[in-house]
Each structure stands twice: as C-alpha cells, then as structure tokens.
Amino acid sequence: MPAKEPDVLREFKTDLHIHTCLSPCGDWEMSPRNIIQSCREASLDLIAICDHNTSENAGAVRREGERHGICVLPGLEICSKEEVHILAVFEELEHALAMQGWVYGGLEGQNQPEVFGYQIVANEDNEVLGENPRLLIGATRHGLGDIVRQTHALNGLSLSSHVDRPVNGIINQLGFIPPDLLLDGVEISYRIALPQARTALPEIGDRPCITSSDAHFLKDIGRAYTMLKMAAPTLAEIGLALRGEGGRRVVT
C-alpha cells in the first residue's frame, strides 16, 4: 500500500556518508564530539556514520548527536570483492553491528598503522578506547549482490558510493551498474551538483540519487548534502523519499 501523505512534511538537511577516526584514511580529529560539533555548524539535521568496513564508532556518534538534536544513523562503507564501495545504512545499531560481524567474516589481513593509518575507537567524550587491528581499508570477500541482499535482510538501505569517482566507484570498476543489483539508490560526490548528475552520468538511469560529503576531515563536513522532504528523520522515511512516495522526495 502506498504511503499516505502526512499533515506535515519538512526538509531535512542530510549527509549519509561521514567517516570517523576509525577509518584509516580519516583524520584523528574526526572524533564523535568533534563530528557533531561540525555538523551543528553546518546545520545538518540527519547524518549517517559509515566508516570503512566497520560500525564500531557509530554508537558513540549517535549518543553525542542525541545530546545536540542531530539524528545519527549507523552504517558502514563496505568494499566488495569487486573493489566497489557501497553504503549500508541502518536505523538500529544492533543491525549495523550484525552487518559489521558479517563483513568481518569476509575481511582478511591486519592493519599496519604506519602504512595505512590509525584506526581509533573512541567514545562520545573524546576518549580513545583502543584501535581496531583489522585491515579495514581492504576489500572483503563478499560480492556486491551478497552485500545488498545482506543489507536488506537486516532492514538497511543500500546505496552505491560516489559513483562518479574513478576509484572504487561502481561505474569505473564495472563499466556499468548491473540492472539486477537491487540498490536503493546511488550516491555522487561533492564534485558534481546533484541536478546535473543524471546528465553527467547517464549510467545512473532512473535510480534515486543523493549527494554526500564523504567527509574524512572536519573541514569536509557540510561540503555536500541532500535535502530530503520527509515527515521525520528516520530510515523508513529516507526510503520513502528515495522512492518518491507519499509526498516524500529528494529535493534538487
């Protein structure tokens, strides 16, 4: 049954792709507290924390966001065996952590901080809890189709990351977007304005399209975002907006 249009819809300034100090290519200043402060300065309403192949810092960012009225969804940016990056975004932290466990099962190797960077687990009080020893920057043994199916099995949304990028973008890696890959949408980077995305990248077709900051440094937060017209800042509402149901939509 199609979603009914509620009495009140509003626009939410949304960024569904922000890294923390847990991503080895991210800056150590990307702590939960610092991220939320930068999100407040950028007037963001809703964000998703998507570190490389992990969601260990998402809970701390969510708790800090709750202190300041910013909704934080937990997620991961997973590197498939095809070396394509794909976002898995969830409403519930337990589902993100279940996805993390599944990803870890296909992730090999140990991190070398002096080569790839430090992978810092931190809490909302900017305290370092430890380091993740896994090679989070690496590719998993999981294929794209399996990643999408597992994301959906855990009630998440699956978005192909930065499809315009020459590195780890699905179009560059595969040459096309498989028509049978049941993505909920695609993401373009800050390099292309959202209204021009379909013209610049005809491979997107009629798939829902958003833009995100992919922030690895505090200064990058706010450089790209998507306005979503929704009833509330929830994953279910994001899904409705991506599908254009019940008056919800991506505002371009």
PDB file of C-alpha atoms in Angstrom:
ATOM      1  CA  MET A   1       0.000   0.000   0.000  1.00  0.00           C
ATOM      2  CA  PRO A   2       1.436   3.419  -0.950  1.00  0.00           C
ATOM      3  CA  ALA A   3       2.457   5.660   1.927  1.00  0.00           C
ATOM      4  CA  LYS A   4      -0.094   8.280   2.898  1.00  0.00           C
ATOM      5  CA  GLU A   5       0.979  11.893   2.886  1.00  0.00           C
ATOM      6  CA  PRO A   6       1.048  13.179   6.489  1.00  0.00           C
ATOM      7  CA  ASP A   7      -0.166  16.577   7.595  1.00  0.00           C
ATOM      8  CA  VAL A   8       3.357  17.960   7.910  1.00  0.00           C
ATOM      9  CA  LEU A   9       6.402  17.305   5.746  1.00  0.00           C
ATOM     10  CA  ARG A  10       9.620  19.263   6.142  1.00  0.00           C
ATOM     11  CA  GLU A  11      13.034  19.353   4.557  1.00  0.00           C
ATOM     12  CA  PHE A  12      15.909  17.678   6.409  1.00  0.00           C
ATOM     13  CA  LYS A  13      19.495  18.611   5.598  1.00  0.00           C
ATOM     14  CA  THR A  14      21.064  15.185   5.300  1.00  0.00           C
ATOM     15  CA  ASP A  15      24.556  13.698   4.884  1.00  0.00           C
ATOM     16  CA  LEU A  16      24.563   9.899   4.763  1.00  0.00           C
ATOM     17  CA  HIS A  17      28.324   9.414   4.380  1.00  0.00           C
ATOM     18  CA  ILE A  18      30.628  10.653   7.143  1.00  0.00           C
ATOM     19  CA  HIS A  19      33.740   8.833   8.394  1.00  0.00           C
ATOM     20  CA  THR A  20      35.296   8.923  11.865  1.00  0.00           C
ATOM     21  CA  CYS A  21      38.814   8.477  13.220  1.00  0.00           C
ATOM     22  CA  LEU A  22      38.194   4.737  12.899  1.00  0.00           C
ATOM     23  CA  SER A  23      38.665   4.909   9.127  1.00  0.00           C
ATOM     24  CA  PRO A  24      42.426   4.653   8.485  1.00  0.00           C
ATOM     25  CA  CYS A  25      42.303   7.337   5.797  1.00  0.00           C
ATOM     26  CA  GLY A  26      40.390   9.677   8.122  1.00  0.00           C
ATOM     27  CA  ASP A  27      41.857  12.351  10.346  1.00  0.00           C
ATOM     28  CA  TRP A  28      42.342  11.554  14.034  1.00  0.00           C
ATOM     29  CA  GLU A  29      40.345  14.717  14.860  1.00  0.00           C
ATOM     30  CA  MET A  30      37.200  13.013  13.488  1.00  0.00           C
ATOM     31  CA  SER A  31      36.059  12.052  16.977  1.00  0.00           C
ATOM     32  CA  PRO A  32      32.364  11.680  17.865  1.00  0.00           C
ATOM     33  CA  ARG A  33      32.219  15.003  19.732  1.00  0.00           C
ATOM     34  CA  ASN A  34      34.091  16.928  17.033  1.00  0.00           C
ATOM     35  CA  ILE A  35      31.946  15.472  14.268  1.00  0.00           C
ATOM     36  CA  ILE A  36      28.702  16.514  15.941  1.00  0.00           C
ATOM     37  CA  GLN A  37      30.068  19.997  16.617  1.00  0.00           C
ATOM     38  CA  SER A  38      30.950  20.354  12.920  1.00  0.00           C
ATOM     39  CA  CYS A  39      27.510  19.027  11.955  1.00  0.00           C
ATOM     40  CA  ARG A  40      25.906  21.665  14.172  1.00  0.00           C
ATOM     41  CA  GLU A  41      27.991  24.365  12.480  1.00  0.00           C
ATOM     42  CA  ALA A  42      26.872  23.028   9.089  1.00  0.00           C
ATOM     43  CA  SER A  43      23.199  22.968  10.249  1.00  0.00           C
ATOM     44  CA  LEU A  44      22.818  19.286   9.428  1.00  0.00           C
ATOM     45  CA  ASP A  45      19.706  17.539  10.735  1.00  0.00           C
ATOM     46  CA  LEU A  46      20.479  13.949   9.868  1.00  0.00           C
ATOM     47  CA  ILE A  47      23.721  12.061   9.213  1.00  0.00           C
ATOM     48  CA  ALA A  48      24.961   8.506   8.809  1.00  0.00           C
ATOM     49  CA  ILE A  49      28.319   7.301  10.104  1.00  0.00           C
ATOM     50  CA  CYS A  50      29.838   4.985   7.501  1.00  0.00           C
ATOM     51  CA  ASP A  51      33.409   4.002   8.284  1.00  0.00           C
ATOM     52  CA  HIS A  52      35.290   1.577   6.074  1.00  0.00           C
ATOM     53  CA  ASN A  53      34.013  -1.954   6.714  1.00  0.00           C
ATOM     54  CA  THR A  54      33.047  -1.192  10.329  1.00  0.00           C
ATOM     55  CA  SER A  55      30.442   0.481  12.521  1.00  0.00           C
ATOM     56  CA  GLU A  56      32.276   0.487  15.862  1.00  0.00           C
ATOM     57  CA  ASN A  57      32.188   4.274  16.338  1.00  0.00           C
ATOM     58  CA  ALA A  58      28.621   4.803  15.169  1.00  0.00           C
ATOM     59  CA  GLY A  59      27.058   4.292  18.599  1.00  0.00           C
ATOM     60  CA  ALA A  60      29.250   6.946  20.203  1.00  0.00           C
ATOM     61  CA  VAL A  61      28.422   9.473  17.479  1.00  0.00           C
ATOM     62  CA  ARG A  62      24.722   8.660  17.855  1.00  0.00           C
ATOM     63  CA  ARG A  63      24.827   9.269  21.598  1.00  0.00           C
ATOM     64  CA  GLU A  64      26.625  12.571  21.101  1.00  0.00           C
ATOM     65  CA  GLY A  65      24.127  13.534  18.409  1.00  0.00           C
ATOM     66  CA  GLU A  66      21.244  12.891  20.803  1.00  0.00           C
ATOM     67  CA  ARG A  67      22.724  15.478  23.166  1.00  0.00           C
ATOM     68  CA  HIS A  68      22.500  18.138  20.462  1.00  0.00           C
ATOM     69  CA  GLY A  69      19.397  17.240  18.468  1.00  0.00           C
ATOM     70  CA  ILE A  70      21.142  15.683  15.465  1.00  0.00           C
ATOM     71  CA  CYS A  71      19.840  12.323  14.280  1.00  0.00           C
ATOM     72  CA  VAL A  72      22.649   9.821  13.615  1.00  0.00           C
ATOM     73  CA  LEU A  73      22.117   6.597  11.699  1.00  0.00           C
ATOM     74  CA  PRO A  74      24.690   3.784  11.973  1.00  0.00           C
ATOM     75  CA  GLY A  75      26.185   2.353   8.818  1.00  0.00           C
ATOM     76  CA  LEU A  76      29.248   1.059   7.019  1.00  0.00           C
ATOM     77  CA  GLU A  77      31.028   1.769   3.759  1.00  0.00           C
ATOM     78  CA  ILE A  78      31.797  -1.743   2.556  1.00  0.00           C
ATOM     79  CA  CYS A  79      34.430  -2.584  -0.042  1.00  0.00           C
ATOM     80  CA  SER A  80      33.202  -5.503  -2.133  1.00  0.00           C
ATOM     81  CA  LYS A  81      35.384  -8.161  -3.733  1.00  0.00           C
ATOM     82  CA  GLU A  82      34.972  -6.166  -6.963  1.00  0.00           C
ATOM     83  CA  GLU A  83      36.584  -3.247  -5.052  1.00  0.00           C
ATOM     84  CA  VAL A  84      33.390  -1.226  -5.281  1.00  0.00           C
ATOM     85  CA  HIS A  85      32.382   0.880  -2.266  1.00  0.00           C
ATOM     86  CA  ILE A  86      28.789   0.552  -1.136  1.00  0.00           C
ATOM     87  CA  LEU A  87      26.965   2.136   1.804  1.00  0.00           C
ATOM     88  CA  ALA A  88      24.842   0.070   4.174  1.00  0.00           C
ATOM     89  CA  VAL A  89      22.730   2.344   6.412  1.00  0.00           C
ATOM     90  CA  PHE A  90      20.517   1.170   9.272  1.00  0.00           C
ATOM     91  CA  GLU A  91      18.052   2.511  11.811  1.00  0.00           C
ATOM     92  CA  GLU A  92      19.108   0.228  14.655  1.00  0.00           C
ATOM     93  CA  LEU A  93      22.675  -0.031  15.917  1.00  0.00           C
ATOM     94  CA  GLU A  94      22.253  -3.752  16.529  1.00  0.00           C
ATOM     95  CA  HIS A  95      21.550  -4.274  12.836  1.00  0.00           C
ATOM     96  CA  ALA A  96      24.628  -2.258  11.844  1.00  0.00           C
ATOM     97  CA  LEU A  97      26.757  -4.301  14.236  1.00  0.00           C
ATOM     98  CA  ALA A  98      25.298  -7.530  12.841  1.00  0.00           C
ATOM     99  CA  MET A  99      26.275  -6.327   9.365  1.00  0.00           C
ATOM    100  CA  GLN A 100      29.716  -5.495  10.725  1.00  0.00           C
ATOM    101  CA  GLY A 101      30.107  -9.051  12.029  1.00  0.00           C
ATOM    102  CA  TRP A 102      29.167 -10.423   8.616  1.00  0.00           C
ATOM    103  CA  VAL A 103      31.634  -8.089   6.896  1.00  0.00           C
ATOM    104  CA  TYR A 104      34.408  -9.018   9.348  1.00  0.00           C
ATOM    105  CA  GLY A 105      33.833 -12.645   8.390  1.00  0.00           C
ATOM    106  CA  GLY A 106      34.973 -11.801   4.858  1.00  0.00           C
ATOM    107  CA  LEU A 107      37.742  -9.359   5.740  1.00  0.00           C
ATOM    108  CA  GLU A 108      41.332 -10.556   5.791  1.00  0.00           C
ATOM    109  CA  GLY A 109      44.590  -9.011   6.930  1.00  0.00           C
ATOM    110  CA  GLN A 110      45.927  -6.897   9.780  1.00  0.00           C
ATOM    111  CA  ASN A 111      46.285  -3.136   9.732  1.00  0.00           C
ATOM    112  CA  GLN A 112      49.721  -1.519   9.578  1.00  0.00           C
ATOM    113  CA  PRO A 113      49.144   1.931  11.117  1.00  0.00           C
ATOM    114  CA  GLU A 114      52.424   3.329   9.807  1.00  0.00           C
ATOM    115  CA  VAL A 115      51.327   2.409   6.265  1.00  0.00           C
ATOM    116  CA  PHE A 116      47.542   2.741   6.172  1.00  0.00           C
ATOM    117  CA  GLY A 117      46.800   4.982   9.159  1.00  0.00           C
ATOM    118  CA  TYR A 118      45.488   4.549  12.690  1.00  0.00           C
ATOM    119  CA  GLN A 119      42.040   3.052  13.322  1.00  0.00           C
ATOM    120  CA  ILE A 120      40.874   4.680  16.553  1.00  0.00           C
ATOM    121  CA  VAL A 121      37.848   3.514  18.516  1.00  0.00           C
ATOM    122  CA  ALA A 122      36.574   6.465  20.580  1.00  0.00           C
ATOM    123  CA  ASN A 123      33.639   7.356  22.799  1.00  0.00           C
ATOM    124  CA  GLU A 124      31.427  10.442  22.902  1.00  0.00           C
ATOM    125  CA  ASP A 125      33.688  12.054  25.495  1.00  0.00           C
ATOM    126  CA  ASN A 126      36.621  12.091  23.030  1.00  0.00           C
ATOM    127  CA  GLU A 127      38.356   9.313  24.920  1.00  0.00           C
ATOM    128  CA  VAL A 128      40.372   6.738  22.983  1.00  0.00           C
ATOM    129  CA  LEU A 129      39.156   3.224  23.786  1.00  0.00           C
ATOM    130  CA  GLY A 130      41.615   1.379  21.573  1.00  0.00           C
ATOM    131  CA  GLU A 131      42.486   0.552  17.995  1.00  0.00           C
ATOM    132  CA  ASN A 132      40.861  -1.829  15.541  1.00  0.00           C
ATOM    133  CA  PRO A 133      43.530  -4.278  14.346  1.00  0.00           C
ATOM    134  CA  ARG A 134      41.748  -5.394  11.164  1.00  0.00           C
ATOM    135  CA  LEU A 135      42.708  -4.215   7.686  1.00  0.00           C
ATOM    136  CA  LEU A 136      39.632  -2.010   7.371  1.00  0.00           C
ATOM    137  CA  ILE A 137      40.898  -0.356   4.188  1.00  0.00           C
ATOM    138  CA  GLY A 138      40.906  -3.719   2.405  1.00  0.00           C
ATOM    139  CA  ALA A 139      38.334  -5.413   0.194  1.00  0.00           C
ATOM    140  CA  THR A 140      36.098  -8.116   1.620  1.00  0.00           C
ATOM    141  CA  ARG A 141      35.424 -11.486   0.034  1.00  0.00           C
ATOM    142  CA  HIS A 142      31.753 -10.538  -0.326  1.00  0.00           C
ATOM    143  CA  GLY A 143      30.343  -9.728  -3.753  1.00  0.00           C
ATOM    144  CA  LEU A 144      28.103  -6.748  -4.484  1.00  0.00           C
ATOM    145  CA  GLY A 145      24.941  -8.803  -4.792  1.00  0.00           C
ATOM    146  CA  ASP A 146      25.558 -10.530  -1.473  1.00  0.00           C
ATOM    147  CA  ILE A 147      26.235  -7.193   0.258  1.00  0.00           C
ATOM    148  CA  VAL A 148      22.972  -5.704  -0.993  1.00  0.00           C
ATOM    149  CA  ARG A 149      20.992  -8.799  -0.004  1.00  0.00           C
ATOM    150  CA  GLN A 150      22.545  -8.925   3.473  1.00  0.00           C
ATOM    151  CA  THR A 151      21.883  -5.215   3.988  1.00  0.00           C
ATOM    152  CA  HIS A 152      18.221  -5.673   3.099  1.00  0.00           C
ATOM    153  CA  ALA A 153      17.961  -8.795   5.278  1.00  0.00           C
ATOM    154  CA  LEU A 154      18.975  -6.575   8.212  1.00  0.00           C
ATOM    155  CA  ASN A 155      16.414  -3.886   7.279  1.00  0.00           C
ATOM    156  CA  GLY A 156      19.020  -1.483   5.876  1.00  0.00           C
ATOM    157  CA  LEU A 157      19.283   0.710   2.820  1.00  0.00           C
ATOM    158  CA  SER A 158      21.942   0.007   0.189  1.00  0.00           C
ATOM    159  CA  LEU A 159      23.499   2.920  -1.733  1.00  0.00           C
ATOM    160  CA  SER A 160      26.373   2.675  -4.177  1.00  0.00           C
ATOM    161  CA  SER A 161      29.069   5.122  -3.021  1.00  0.00           C
ATOM    162  CA  HIS A 162      30.437   8.041  -5.060  1.00  0.00           C
ATOM    163  CA  VAL A 163      29.536   6.517  -8.432  1.00  0.00           C
ATOM    164  CA  ASP A 164      31.265   9.400 -10.236  1.00  0.00           C
ATOM    165  CA  ARG A 165      34.698   8.665  -8.760  1.00  0.00           C
ATOM    166  CA  PRO A 166      37.422   6.894 -10.760  1.00  0.00           C
ATOM    167  CA  VAL A 167      38.488   4.911  -7.674  1.00  0.00           C
ATOM    168  CA  ASN A 168      36.098   2.410  -6.050  1.00  0.00           C
ATOM    169  CA  GLY A 169      33.057   3.789  -7.875  1.00  0.00           C
ATOM    170  CA  ILE A 170      30.822   1.150  -9.434  1.00  0.00           C
ATOM    171  CA  ILE A 171      30.736   2.709 -12.914  1.00  0.00           C
ATOM    172  CA  ASN A 172      34.519   2.888 -13.192  1.00  0.00           C
ATOM    173  CA  GLN A 173      35.084  -0.541 -11.649  1.00  0.00           C
ATOM    174  CA  LEU A 174      32.452  -2.446 -13.637  1.00  0.00           C
ATOM    175  CA  GLY A 175      31.745  -0.110 -16.553  1.00  0.00           C
ATOM    176  CA  PHE A 176      28.022  -0.070 -15.710  1.00  0.00           C
ATOM    177  CA  ILE A 177      25.531  -0.559 -12.892  1.00  0.00           C
ATOM    178  CA  PRO A 178      24.145  -4.111 -13.039  1.00  0.00           C
ATOM    179  CA  PRO A 179      20.389  -3.849 -13.677  1.00  0.00           C
ATOM    180  CA  ASP A 180      19.679  -6.750 -11.316  1.00  0.00           C
ATOM    181  CA  LEU A 181      21.559  -5.137  -8.408  1.00  0.00           C
ATOM    182  CA  LEU A 182      18.703  -4.051  -6.131  1.00  0.00           C
ATOM    183  CA  LEU A 183      20.191  -0.793  -4.889  1.00  0.00           C
ATOM    184  CA  ASP A 184      18.004   1.660  -3.010  1.00  0.00           C
ATOM    185  CA  GLY A 185      19.900   4.493  -4.672  1.00  0.00           C
ATOM    186  CA  VAL A 186      23.258   5.821  -5.772  1.00  0.00           C
ATOM    187  CA  GLU A 187      25.464   8.499  -4.286  1.00  0.00           C
ATOM    188  CA  ILE A 188      27.502  11.085  -6.156  1.00  0.00           C
ATOM    189  CA  SER A 189      30.335  13.029  -4.594  1.00  0.00           C
ATOM    190  CA  TYR A 190      30.644  16.759  -3.987  1.00  0.00           C
ATOM    191  CA  ARG A 191      32.366  17.008  -7.377  1.00  0.00           C
ATOM    192  CA  ILE A 192      29.064  17.011  -9.298  1.00  0.00           C
ATOM    193  CA  ALA A 193      25.999  19.084  -8.449  1.00  0.00           C
ATOM    194  CA  LEU A 194      23.005  16.848  -7.814  1.00  0.00           C
ATOM    195  CA  PRO A 195      20.785  18.414 -10.546  1.00  0.00           C
ATOM    196  CA  GLN A 196      23.474  17.654 -13.151  1.00  0.00           C
ATOM    197  CA  ALA A 197      24.166  14.078 -12.029  1.00  0.00           C
ATOM    198  CA  ARG A 198      21.959  12.214 -14.489  1.00  0.00           C
ATOM    199  CA  THR A 199      23.256  14.213 -17.442  1.00  0.00           C
ATOM    200  CA  ALA A 200      26.882  13.743 -16.399  1.00  0.00           C
ATOM    201  CA  LEU A 201      26.378  10.048 -15.597  1.00  0.00           C
ATOM    202  CA  PRO A 202      23.685   8.514 -17.822  1.00  0.00           C
ATOM    203  CA  GLU A 203      24.514   5.127 -16.287  1.00  0.00           C
ATOM    204  CA  ILE A 204      22.538   6.240 -13.221  1.00  0.00           C
ATOM    205  CA  GLY A 205      19.336   5.940 -15.239  1.00  0.00           C
ATOM    206  CA  ASP A 206      16.217   6.472 -13.145  1.00  0.00           C
ATOM    207  CA  ARG A 207      17.744   5.250  -9.886  1.00  0.00           C
ATOM    208  CA  PRO A 208      17.284   7.507  -6.835  1.00  0.00           C
ATOM    209  CA  CYS A 209      20.307   9.761  -6.448  1.00  0.00           C
ATOM    210  CA  ILE A 210      21.750  11.633  -3.458  1.00  0.00           C
ATOM    211  CA  THR A 211      24.956  13.504  -2.719  1.00  0.00           C
ATOM    212  CA  SER A 212      27.079  13.312   0.430  1.00  0.00           C
ATOM    213  CA  SER A 213      30.280  14.787   1.805  1.00  0.00           C
ATOM    214  CA  ASP A 214      32.209  11.510   2.287  1.00  0.00           C
ATOM    215  CA  ALA A 215      33.954  13.571   4.971  1.00  0.00           C
ATOM    216  CA  HIS A 216      37.272  12.252   6.277  1.00  0.00           C
ATOM    217  CA  PHE A 217      38.242  15.629   7.793  1.00  0.00           C
ATOM    218  CA  LEU A 218      36.223  18.083   9.878  1.00  0.00           C
ATOM    219  CA  LYS A 219      36.522  20.781   7.216  1.00  0.00           C
ATOM    220  CA  ASP A 220      34.763  18.477   4.730  1.00  0.00           C
ATOM    221  CA  ILE A 221      31.555  18.193   6.762  1.00  0.00           C
ATOM    222  CA  GLY A 222      28.912  20.270   5.027  1.00  0.00           C
ATOM    223  CA  ARG A 223      30.638  20.440   1.645  1.00  0.00           C
ATOM    224  CA  ALA A 224      27.864  18.298   0.153  1.00  0.00           C
ATOM    225  CA  TYR A 225      24.449  17.259   1.456  1.00  0.00           C
ATOM    226  CA  THR A 226      20.999  16.250   0.283  1.00  0.00           C
ATOM    227  CA  MET A 227      17.731  17.901   1.223  1.00  0.00           C
ATOM    228  CA  LEU A 228      15.101  15.244   1.863  1.00  0.00           C
ATOM    229  CA  LYS A 229      11.437  16.148   2.240  1.00  0.00           C
ATOM    230  CA  MET A 230      10.094  13.785   4.897  1.00  0.00           C
ATOM    231  CA  ALA A 231       7.879  13.500   7.957  1.00  0.00           C
ATOM    232  CA  ALA A 232      10.719  12.528  10.308  1.00  0.00           C
ATOM    233  CA  PRO A 233      14.479  11.821  10.265  1.00  0.00           C
ATOM    234  CA  THR A 234      14.201   8.025  10.117  1.00  0.00           C
ATOM    235  CA  LEU A 235      15.484   5.315   7.810  1.00  0.00           C
ATOM    236  CA  ALA A 236      11.940   4.388   6.803  1.00  0.00           C
ATOM    237  CA  GLU A 237      11.252   7.974   5.771  1.00  0.00           C
ATOM    238  CA  ILE A 238      14.524   8.102   3.804  1.00  0.00           C
ATOM    239  CA  GLY A 239      13.374   5.015   1.917  1.00  0.00           C
ATOM    240  CA  LEU A 240      10.062   6.711   1.101  1.00  0.00           C
ATOM    241  CA  ALA A 241      11.863   9.859  -0.034  1.00  0.00           C
ATOM    242  CA  LEU A 242      14.183   7.865  -2.306  1.00  0.00           C
ATOM    243  CA  ARG A 243      11.155   6.169  -3.868  1.00  0.00           C
ATOM    244  CA  GLY A 244       9.176   9.407  -4.032  1.00  0.00           C
ATOM    245  CA  GLU A 245       6.227   8.035  -2.073  1.00  0.00           C
ATOM    246  CA  GLY A 246       3.593   9.846  -0.016  1.00  0.00           C
ATOM    247  CA  GLY A 247       4.889  13.300  -0.865  1.00  0.00           C
ATOM    248  CA  ARG A 248       8.384  12.484   0.358  1.00  0.00           C
ATOM    249  CA  ARG A 249      11.174  13.176  -2.105  1.00  0.00           C
ATOM    250  CA  VAL A 250      14.741  14.141  -2.793  1.00  0.00           C
ATOM    251  CA  VAL A 251      14.820  17.911  -3.225  1.00  0.00           C
ATOM    252  CA  THR A 252      17.050  19.028  -6.116  1.00  0.00           C
TER     253      THR A 252
END
